XYZ file of C-alpha atoms in Angstrom:
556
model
C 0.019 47.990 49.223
C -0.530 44.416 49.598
C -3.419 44.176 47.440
C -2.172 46.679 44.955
C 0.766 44.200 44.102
C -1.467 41.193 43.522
C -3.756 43.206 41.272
C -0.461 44.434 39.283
C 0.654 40.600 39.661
C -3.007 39.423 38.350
C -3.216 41.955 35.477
C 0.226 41.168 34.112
C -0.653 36.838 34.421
C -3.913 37.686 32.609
C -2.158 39.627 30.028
C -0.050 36.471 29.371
C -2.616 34.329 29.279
C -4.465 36.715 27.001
C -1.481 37.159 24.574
C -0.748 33.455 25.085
C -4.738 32.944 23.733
C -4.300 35.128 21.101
C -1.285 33.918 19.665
C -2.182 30.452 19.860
C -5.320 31.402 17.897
C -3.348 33.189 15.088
C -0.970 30.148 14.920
C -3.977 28.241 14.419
C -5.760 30.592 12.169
C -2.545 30.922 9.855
C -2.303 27.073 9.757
C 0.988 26.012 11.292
C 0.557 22.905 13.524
C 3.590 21.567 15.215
C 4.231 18.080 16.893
C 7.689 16.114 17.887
C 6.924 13.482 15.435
C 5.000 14.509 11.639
C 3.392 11.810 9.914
C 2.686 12.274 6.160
C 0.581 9.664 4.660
C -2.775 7.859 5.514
C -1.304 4.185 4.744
C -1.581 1.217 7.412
C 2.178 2.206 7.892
C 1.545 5.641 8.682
C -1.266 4.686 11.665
C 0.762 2.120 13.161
C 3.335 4.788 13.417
C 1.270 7.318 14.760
C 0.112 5.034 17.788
C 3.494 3.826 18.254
C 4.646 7.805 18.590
C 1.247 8.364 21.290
C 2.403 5.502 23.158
C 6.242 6.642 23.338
C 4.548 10.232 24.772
C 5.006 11.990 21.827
C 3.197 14.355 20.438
C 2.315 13.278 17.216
C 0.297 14.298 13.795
C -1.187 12.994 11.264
C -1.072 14.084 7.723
C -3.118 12.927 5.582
C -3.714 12.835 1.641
C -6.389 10.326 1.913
C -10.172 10.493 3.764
C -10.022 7.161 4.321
C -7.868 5.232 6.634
C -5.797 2.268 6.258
C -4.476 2.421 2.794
C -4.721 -0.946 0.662
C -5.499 -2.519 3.881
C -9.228 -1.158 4.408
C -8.636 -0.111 0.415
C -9.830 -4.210 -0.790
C -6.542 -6.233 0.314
C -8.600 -8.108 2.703
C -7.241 -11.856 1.545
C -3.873 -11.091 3.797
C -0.530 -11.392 2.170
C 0.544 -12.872 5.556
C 3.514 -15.391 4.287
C 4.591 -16.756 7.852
C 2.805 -15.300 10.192
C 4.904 -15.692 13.357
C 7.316 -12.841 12.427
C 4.507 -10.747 12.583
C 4.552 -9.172 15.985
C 3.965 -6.037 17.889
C 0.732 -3.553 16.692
C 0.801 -5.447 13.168
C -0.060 -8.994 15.136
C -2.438 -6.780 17.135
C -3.963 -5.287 14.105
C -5.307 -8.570 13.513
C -6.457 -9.843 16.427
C -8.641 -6.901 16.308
C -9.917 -8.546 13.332
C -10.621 -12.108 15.488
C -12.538 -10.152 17.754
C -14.998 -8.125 15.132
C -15.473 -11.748 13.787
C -16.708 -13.214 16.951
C -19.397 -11.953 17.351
C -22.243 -13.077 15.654
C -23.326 -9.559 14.123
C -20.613 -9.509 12.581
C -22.279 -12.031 9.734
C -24.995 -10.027 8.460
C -24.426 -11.886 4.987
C -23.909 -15.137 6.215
C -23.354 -17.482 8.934
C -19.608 -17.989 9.958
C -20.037 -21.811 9.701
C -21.045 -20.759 5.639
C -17.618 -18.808 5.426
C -15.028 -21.884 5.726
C -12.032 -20.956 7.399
C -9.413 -20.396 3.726
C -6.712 -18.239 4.584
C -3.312 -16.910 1.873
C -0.842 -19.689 3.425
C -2.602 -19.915 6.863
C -6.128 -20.419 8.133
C -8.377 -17.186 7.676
C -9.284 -17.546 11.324
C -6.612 -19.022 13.945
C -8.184 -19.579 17.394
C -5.264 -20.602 19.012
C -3.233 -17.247 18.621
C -6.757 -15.330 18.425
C -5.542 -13.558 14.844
C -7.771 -13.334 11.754
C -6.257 -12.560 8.419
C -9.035 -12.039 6.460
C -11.622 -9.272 6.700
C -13.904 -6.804 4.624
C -12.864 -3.395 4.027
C -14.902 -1.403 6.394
C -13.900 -4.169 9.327
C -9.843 -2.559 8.485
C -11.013 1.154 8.274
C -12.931 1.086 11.674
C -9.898 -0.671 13.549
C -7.803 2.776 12.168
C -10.192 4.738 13.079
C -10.490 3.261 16.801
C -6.654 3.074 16.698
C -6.483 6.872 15.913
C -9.234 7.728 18.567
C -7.960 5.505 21.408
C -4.771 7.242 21.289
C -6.420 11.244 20.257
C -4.184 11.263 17.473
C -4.720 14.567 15.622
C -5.375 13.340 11.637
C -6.392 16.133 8.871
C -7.302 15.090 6.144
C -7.473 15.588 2.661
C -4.379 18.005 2.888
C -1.798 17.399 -0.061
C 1.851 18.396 -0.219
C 2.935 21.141 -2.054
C 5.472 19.115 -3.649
C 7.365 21.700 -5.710
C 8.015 24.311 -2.625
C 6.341 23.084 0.744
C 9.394 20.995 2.184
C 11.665 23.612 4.063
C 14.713 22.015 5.414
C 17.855 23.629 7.455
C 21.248 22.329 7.778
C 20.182 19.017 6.718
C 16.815 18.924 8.446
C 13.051 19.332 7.597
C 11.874 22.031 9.228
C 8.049 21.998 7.993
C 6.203 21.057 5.607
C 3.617 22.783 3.707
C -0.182 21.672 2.119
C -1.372 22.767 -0.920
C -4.081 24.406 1.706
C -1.531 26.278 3.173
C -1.659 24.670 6.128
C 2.043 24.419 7.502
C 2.864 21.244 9.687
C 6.643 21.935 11.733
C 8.095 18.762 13.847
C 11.291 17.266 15.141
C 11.307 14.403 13.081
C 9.089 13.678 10.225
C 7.789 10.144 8.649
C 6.917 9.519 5.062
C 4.352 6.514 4.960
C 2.842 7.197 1.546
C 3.299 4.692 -0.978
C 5.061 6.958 -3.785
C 7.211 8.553 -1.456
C 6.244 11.753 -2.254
C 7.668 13.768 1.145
C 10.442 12.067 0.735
C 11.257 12.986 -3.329
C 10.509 16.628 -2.159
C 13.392 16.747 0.267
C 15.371 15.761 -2.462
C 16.552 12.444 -0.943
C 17.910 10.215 -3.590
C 15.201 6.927 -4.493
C 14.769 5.084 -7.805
C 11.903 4.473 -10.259
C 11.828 1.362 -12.081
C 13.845 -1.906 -12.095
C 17.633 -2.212 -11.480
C 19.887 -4.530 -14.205
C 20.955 -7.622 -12.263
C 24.422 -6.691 -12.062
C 24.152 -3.488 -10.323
C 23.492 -5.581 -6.467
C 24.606 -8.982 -7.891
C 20.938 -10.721 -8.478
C 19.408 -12.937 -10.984
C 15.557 -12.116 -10.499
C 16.187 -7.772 -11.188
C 15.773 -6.302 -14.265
C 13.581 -7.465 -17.707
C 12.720 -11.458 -17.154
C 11.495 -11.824 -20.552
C 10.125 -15.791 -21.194
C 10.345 -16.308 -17.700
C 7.073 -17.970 -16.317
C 6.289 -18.494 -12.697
C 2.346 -17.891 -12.080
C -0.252 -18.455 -14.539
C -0.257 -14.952 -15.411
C 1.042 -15.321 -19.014
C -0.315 -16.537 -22.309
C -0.139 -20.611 -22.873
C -1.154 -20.305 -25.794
C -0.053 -18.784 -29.008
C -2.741 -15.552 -29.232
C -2.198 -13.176 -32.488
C -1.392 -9.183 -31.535
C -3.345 -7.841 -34.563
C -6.229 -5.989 -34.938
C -6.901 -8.715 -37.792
C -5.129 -11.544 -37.464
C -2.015 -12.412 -39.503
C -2.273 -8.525 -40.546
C 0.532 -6.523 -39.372
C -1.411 -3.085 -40.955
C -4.679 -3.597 -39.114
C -2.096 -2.580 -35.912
C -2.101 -3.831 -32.416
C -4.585 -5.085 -30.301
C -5.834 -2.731 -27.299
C -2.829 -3.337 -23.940
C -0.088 -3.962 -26.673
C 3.045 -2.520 -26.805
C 5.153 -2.039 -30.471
C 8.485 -1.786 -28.401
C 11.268 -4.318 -28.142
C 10.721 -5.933 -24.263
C 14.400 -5.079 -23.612
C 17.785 -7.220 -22.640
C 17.221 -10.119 -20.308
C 18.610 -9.134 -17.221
C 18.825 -5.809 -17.449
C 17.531 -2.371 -15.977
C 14.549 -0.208 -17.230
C 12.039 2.827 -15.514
C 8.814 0.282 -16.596
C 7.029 -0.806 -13.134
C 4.535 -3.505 -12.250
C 1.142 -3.379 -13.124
C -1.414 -1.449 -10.625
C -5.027 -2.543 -10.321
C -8.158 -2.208 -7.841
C -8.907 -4.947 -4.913
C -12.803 -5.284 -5.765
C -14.827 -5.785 -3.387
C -17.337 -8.296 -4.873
C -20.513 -9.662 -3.362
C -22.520 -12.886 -4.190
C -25.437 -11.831 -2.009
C -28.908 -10.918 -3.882
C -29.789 -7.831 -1.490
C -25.967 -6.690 -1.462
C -24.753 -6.667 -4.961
C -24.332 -3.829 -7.186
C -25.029 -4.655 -10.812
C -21.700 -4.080 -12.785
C -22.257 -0.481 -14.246
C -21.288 -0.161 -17.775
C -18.033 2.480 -17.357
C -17.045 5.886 -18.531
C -15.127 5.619 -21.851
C -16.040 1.868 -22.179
C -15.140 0.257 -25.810
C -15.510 -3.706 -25.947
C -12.841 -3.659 -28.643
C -10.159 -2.802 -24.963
C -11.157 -6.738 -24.458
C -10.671 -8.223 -27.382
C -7.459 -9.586 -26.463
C -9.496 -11.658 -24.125
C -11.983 -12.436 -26.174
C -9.415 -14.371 -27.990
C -7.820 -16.095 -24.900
C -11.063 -17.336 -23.823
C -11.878 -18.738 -27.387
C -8.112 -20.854 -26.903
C -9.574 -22.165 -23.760
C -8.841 -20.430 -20.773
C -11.193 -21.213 -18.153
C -9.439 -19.386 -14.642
C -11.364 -16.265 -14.552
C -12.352 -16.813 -11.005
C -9.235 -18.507 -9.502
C -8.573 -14.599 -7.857
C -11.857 -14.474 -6.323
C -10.444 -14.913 -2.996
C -13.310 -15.289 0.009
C -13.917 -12.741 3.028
C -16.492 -13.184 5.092
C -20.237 -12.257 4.268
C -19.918 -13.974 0.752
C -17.419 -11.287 -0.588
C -13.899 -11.062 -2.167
C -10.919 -10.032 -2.545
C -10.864 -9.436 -6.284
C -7.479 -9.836 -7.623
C -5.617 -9.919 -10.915
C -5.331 -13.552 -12.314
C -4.064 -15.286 -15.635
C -2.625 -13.555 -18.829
C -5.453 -10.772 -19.101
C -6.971 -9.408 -15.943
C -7.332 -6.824 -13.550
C -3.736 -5.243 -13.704
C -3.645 -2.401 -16.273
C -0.282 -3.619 -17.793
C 2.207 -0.940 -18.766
C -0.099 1.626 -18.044
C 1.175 3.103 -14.587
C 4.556 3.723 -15.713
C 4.519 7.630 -15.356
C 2.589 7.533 -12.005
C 5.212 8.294 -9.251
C 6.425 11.186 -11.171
C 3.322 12.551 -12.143
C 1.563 15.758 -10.568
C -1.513 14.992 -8.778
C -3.205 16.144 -11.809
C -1.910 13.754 -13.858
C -2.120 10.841 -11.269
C -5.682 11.882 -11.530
C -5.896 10.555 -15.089
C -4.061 7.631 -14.244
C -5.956 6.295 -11.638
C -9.528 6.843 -13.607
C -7.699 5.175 -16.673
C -7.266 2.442 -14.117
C -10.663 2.248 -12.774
C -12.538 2.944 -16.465
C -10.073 -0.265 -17.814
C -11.012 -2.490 -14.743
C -15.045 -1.191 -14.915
C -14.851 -2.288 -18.343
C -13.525 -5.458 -17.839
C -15.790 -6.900 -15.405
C -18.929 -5.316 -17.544
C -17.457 -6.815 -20.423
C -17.274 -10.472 -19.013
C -20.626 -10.086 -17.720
C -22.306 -9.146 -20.950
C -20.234 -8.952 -23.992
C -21.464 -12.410 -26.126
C -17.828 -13.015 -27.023
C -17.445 -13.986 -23.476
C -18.306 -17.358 -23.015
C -21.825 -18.447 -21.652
C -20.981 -20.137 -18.536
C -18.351 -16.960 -17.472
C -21.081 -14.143 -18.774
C -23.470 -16.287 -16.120
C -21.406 -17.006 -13.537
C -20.217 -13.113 -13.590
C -23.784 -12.180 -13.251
C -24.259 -13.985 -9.821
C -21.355 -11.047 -8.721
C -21.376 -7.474 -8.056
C -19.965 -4.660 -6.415
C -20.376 -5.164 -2.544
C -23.161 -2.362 -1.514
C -22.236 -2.155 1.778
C -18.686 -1.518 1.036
C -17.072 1.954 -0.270
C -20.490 3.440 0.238
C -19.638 6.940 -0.136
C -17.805 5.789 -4.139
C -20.401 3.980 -5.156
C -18.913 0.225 -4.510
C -15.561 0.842 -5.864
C -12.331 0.692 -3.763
C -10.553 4.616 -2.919
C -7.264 2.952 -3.313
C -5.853 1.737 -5.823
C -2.486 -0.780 -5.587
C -0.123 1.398 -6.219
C 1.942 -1.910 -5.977
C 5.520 -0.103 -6.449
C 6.662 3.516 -7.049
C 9.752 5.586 -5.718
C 12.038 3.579 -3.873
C 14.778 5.307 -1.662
C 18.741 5.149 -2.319
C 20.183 5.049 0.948
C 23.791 4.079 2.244
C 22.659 0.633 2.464
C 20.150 -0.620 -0.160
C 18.595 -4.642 0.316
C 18.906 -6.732 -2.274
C 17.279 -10.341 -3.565
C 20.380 -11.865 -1.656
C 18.886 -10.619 2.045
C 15.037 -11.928 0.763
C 16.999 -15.347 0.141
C 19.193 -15.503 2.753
C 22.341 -14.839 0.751
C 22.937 -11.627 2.735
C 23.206 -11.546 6.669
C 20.813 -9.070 7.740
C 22.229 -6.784 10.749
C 20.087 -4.130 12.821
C 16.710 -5.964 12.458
C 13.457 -3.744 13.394
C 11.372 -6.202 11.715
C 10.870 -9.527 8.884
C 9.658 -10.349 5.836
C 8.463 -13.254 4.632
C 6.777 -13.495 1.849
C 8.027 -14.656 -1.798
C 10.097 -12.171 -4.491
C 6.407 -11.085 -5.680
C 6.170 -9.101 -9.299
C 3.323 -8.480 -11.539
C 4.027 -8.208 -15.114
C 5.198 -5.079 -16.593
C 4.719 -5.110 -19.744
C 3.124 -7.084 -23.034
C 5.078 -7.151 -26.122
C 5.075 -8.792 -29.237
C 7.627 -12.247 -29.301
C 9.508 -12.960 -32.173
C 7.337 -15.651 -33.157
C 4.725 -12.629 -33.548
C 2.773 -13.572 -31.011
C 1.599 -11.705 -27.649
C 3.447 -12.398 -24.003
C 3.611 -10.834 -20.927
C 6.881 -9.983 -19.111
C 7.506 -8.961 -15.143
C 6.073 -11.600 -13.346
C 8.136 -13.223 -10.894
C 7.349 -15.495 -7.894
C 10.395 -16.852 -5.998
C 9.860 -17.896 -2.430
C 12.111 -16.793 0.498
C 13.475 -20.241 1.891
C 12.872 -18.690 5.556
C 11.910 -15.464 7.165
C 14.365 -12.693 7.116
C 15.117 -9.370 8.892
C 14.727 -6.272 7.898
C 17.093 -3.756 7.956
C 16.828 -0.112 10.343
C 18.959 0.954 7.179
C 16.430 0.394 4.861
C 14.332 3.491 6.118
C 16.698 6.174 6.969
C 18.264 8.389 4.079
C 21.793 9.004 3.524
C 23.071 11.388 6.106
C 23.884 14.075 3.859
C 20.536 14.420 2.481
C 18.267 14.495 5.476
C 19.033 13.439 9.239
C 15.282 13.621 10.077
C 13.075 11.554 8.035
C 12.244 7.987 8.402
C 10.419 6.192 5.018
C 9.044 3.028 6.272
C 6.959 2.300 2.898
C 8.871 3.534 0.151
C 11.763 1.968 1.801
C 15.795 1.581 0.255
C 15.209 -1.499 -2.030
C 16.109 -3.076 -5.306
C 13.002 -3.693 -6.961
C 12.405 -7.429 -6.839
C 13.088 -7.460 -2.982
C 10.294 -4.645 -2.340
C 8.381 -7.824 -4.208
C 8.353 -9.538 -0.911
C 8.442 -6.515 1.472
C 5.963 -4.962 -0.514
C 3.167 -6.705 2.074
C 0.531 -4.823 4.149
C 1.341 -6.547 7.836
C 5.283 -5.516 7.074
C 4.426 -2.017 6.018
C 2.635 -2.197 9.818
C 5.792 -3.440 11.659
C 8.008 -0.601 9.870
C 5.950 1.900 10.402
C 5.697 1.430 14.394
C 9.768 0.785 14.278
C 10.032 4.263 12.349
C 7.980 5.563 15.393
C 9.965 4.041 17.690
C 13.128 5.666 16.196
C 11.509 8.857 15.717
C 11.116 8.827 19.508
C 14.724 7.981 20.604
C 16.066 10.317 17.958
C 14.165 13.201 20.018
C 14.790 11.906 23.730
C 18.633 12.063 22.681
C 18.744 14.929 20.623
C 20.107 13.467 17.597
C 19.966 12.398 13.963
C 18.318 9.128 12.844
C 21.353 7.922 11.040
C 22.964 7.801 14.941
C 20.041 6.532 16.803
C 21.529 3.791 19.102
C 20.238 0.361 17.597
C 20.856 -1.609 20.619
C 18.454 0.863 22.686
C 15.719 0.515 19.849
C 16.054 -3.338 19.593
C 15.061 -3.608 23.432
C 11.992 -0.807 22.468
C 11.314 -3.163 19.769
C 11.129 -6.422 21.381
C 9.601 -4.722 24.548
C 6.963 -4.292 21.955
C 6.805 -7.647 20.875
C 8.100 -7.048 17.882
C 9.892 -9.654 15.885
C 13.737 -9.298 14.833
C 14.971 -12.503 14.248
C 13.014 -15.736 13.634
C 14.184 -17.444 17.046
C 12.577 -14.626 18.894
């Protein structure tokens, strides 16, 4: 009798087990994946959040769009936009010192010899012993530091999987409740973060956000909005440059890049966005250069407006060719005719994935042609065409695209409308910043966004802005969580709630890090107490955060 009860008892445990088997295999054979915490994006933001979640004991997934890792930060934006680097704490700061280590050792300088590299950092040295950071690095040196990140902590990534934008967010009672790939791969959590730079997860769950740049008077600044004559870089034209086709002749029509249309009201609001380019990767070294291939689509008559601004004078062509280590760059756009694709990005955030498609090769034809242009075209002048020729694409860089970046800067897009949105006034310390999870400090930061025609007929650029913050300021838990009524489980990190010309200074690679693990760190309390992440206690996530060593305020 005995043993007939434990055989009934084994049978009925295997047929558990075997039902158990079975139906996790269909759930995996259908596609649904489920996880407390659902990460869509492949951005630094989105990695740091993901090891953040492991470390809080969450399970936690990985979403990815992208193949590679890392977004703009193994994408080319090697020269750090660091501003001060002591507010940059917790796995941002360790990020970095990840970097310091690679660096030491001496493989690490296959090009050259570190001694060769100097030591040139974007505010701060490239290499700072003392506090064993580096903020300079080569591409593949970012992308392997996600990568260890994501296998140190076995955080499930799949990649290459897209969001079904029109009808793969299913939400109940205010909540996502999965999200679906163009694959058909279905992804259900508890609490889901959207660290893609246009926002996309988070325009499909119909939470509010903004395209473009607000007037001035709609959050009381003076930096918002069209800043036409209004000259803080070197990125415009000093001199007087003609618009036509042939000069003085309004019927030969415009030169290639400009527009017809009236720049707009001084001050005030329009959808137009700053320019997008590519962070090249260049490389000065013989046996790891590739030639600059002559593009897709190329006409020399796109550069003519060049041709013209080099035969005023302009000498700064290589002003952006910023040093990482093994005699490469970060390429980046400089002076009134460069690398940024001016006015040319404008429908991007909207745009299907299709039509982003065109946009971005647009972007990478115009940016080809440039550099093949300057390297060969004899309207360039001598000493550029042979200085351009000691450059190339780095080889050893991007290897499975040929030399050229997967990323391109998609510098601003969607920006979310929450309850609370930060303004110019917070960036320069107008505004009292409560419920910290992070700072900023780098200046209001715009590209231009567009080149018109002046009223003396003459061509100018108009966006660019540069105002520095006078000190480091805090960051808002506000900023990342939606309006209450629209979604109580989604965190944006990235595409943050933010007036255009204060996402100039956010905007920054090692602050899209420290959001992205304090997103995490919400995401987790939100779960452990059961409730929204409007209502997540802020006093309870400040001692997560600074248990983290992240930092809040600058006396911290």
């Amino acid at each position: 009798m005995i043993y007939q009860n434990m055989k009934r008892l084994y049978i009925f445990f295997l047929t558990v087990l075997i039902l158990f088997t079975a139906a996790a295999r269909a759930q995996d054979v259908s596609g649904v994946h489920e996880a407390d915490i659902v990460i869509y994006g492949g951005t630094s933001a989105a990695i740091t959040a993901a090891v953040q979640s492991a470390k809080l004991g969450k399970k936690v997934i990985v979403v990815s769009p992208d193949v590679h890792l890392g977004g703009l930060s193994s994408g080319g934006l090697g020269f750090t936009d660091t501003g001060n680097k002591e507010v940059i704490g917790g796995l941002a700061r360790e990020f970095y010192h990840r970097v310091y280590v690679h660096y030491q050792a001496d493989t690490a300088w296959k090009w050259q010899r570190q001694a060769e590299y100097g030591n040139k950092g974007q505010g701060t040295p490239a290499i700072d012993g003392t506090d064993r950071t580096m903020w300079i690095f080569e591409p593949h040196v970012a992308e392997r530091i996600m990568e260890d990140f994501v296998k140190e902590h076995q955080i499930p990534v799949y990649r290459k999987e897209w969001l079904d934008r029109k009808k793969g967010v299913k939400m109940k009672s205010g909540k996502i409740i999965s999200i679906t790939m163009l694959s058909g791969k279905v992804f259900k959590g508890k609490v889901f973060i959207d660290a893609t730079y246009e926002g996309d997860l988070m325009a499909a769950a119909k939470v509010s956000y903004h395209v473009g740049r607000e007037p001035n008077t709609q959050y009381g600044e003076q930096w918002n909005g069209i800043q036409t004559e209004v000259f803080q870089h070197g990125h415009h034209f000093t001199s007087a440059i003609d618009p036509y086709v042939i000069p003085g002749d309004k019927s030969s029509g415009l030169l290639a890049g400009i527009s017809s249309a009236d720049p707009g009201k001084k001050g005030a609001g329009d959808n137009k966005l700053q320019a997008y380019c590519f962070r090249m990767c260049l490389s000065s070294h013989p046996d790891n250069k590739i030639t600059f291939p002559k593009p897709d689509n190329y006409n020399p008559a796109n550069y003519e407006l060049l041709a013209r601004v080099f035969a005023a004078g302009w000498k700064e062509v290589f002003n952006k060719f910023d040093p990482v280590p093994n005699r490469k760059t970060d390429t980046n756009n400089h002076g009134p005719f460069s690398t940024d694709f001016i006015g040319m990005n404008y429908g991007y955030p909207e745009a299907s994935y299709e039509e982003r498609r065109v946009i971005i090769k647009q972007h990478e034809d115009y940016q080809k042609g440039l550099m093949y242009y300057m390297a060969n075209d004899p309207k360039v002048p001598e000493d550029v065409r042979k200085r351009m020729g000691t450059w190339g694409l780095a080889k050893d860089e991007f290897k499975d695209n040929g030399g050229w970046p997967h990323q391109i800067y998609v510098r601003e897009a969607r920006r979310m409308v929450s309850d609370y949105v930060m303004s110019e006034n917070e960036v320069l310390g107008k505004k009292k910043v409560a419920h910290s999870i992070g700072m900023g400090s780098y200046a209001l930061d715009s590209h231009n966004t567009q080149r018109y025609i002046t009223t003396d007929g003459f061509v100018q650029n108009e966006g660019d802005i540069g105002v520095k913050a006078p000190k480091p300021y805090g960051i808002s838990y506000h900023t990342i969580v939606p309006k209450p009524g629209e979604c109580t489980n989604l965190l944006v990190p990235v595409c943050l709630s933010i007036s255009h010309i204060a996402y100039g200074s956010v905007r920054m690679e090692p602050v899209f890090m420290i959001l992205g693990e304090s997103a995490a760190t919400a995401a987790s309390l939100a779960i452990d107490h059961r409730t929204t992440v409007q209502k997540v206690n802020y006093t309870e996530l400040q001692k997560l955060l600074l248990k983290q060593k992240q930092r809040l305020t600058l006396d911290l």
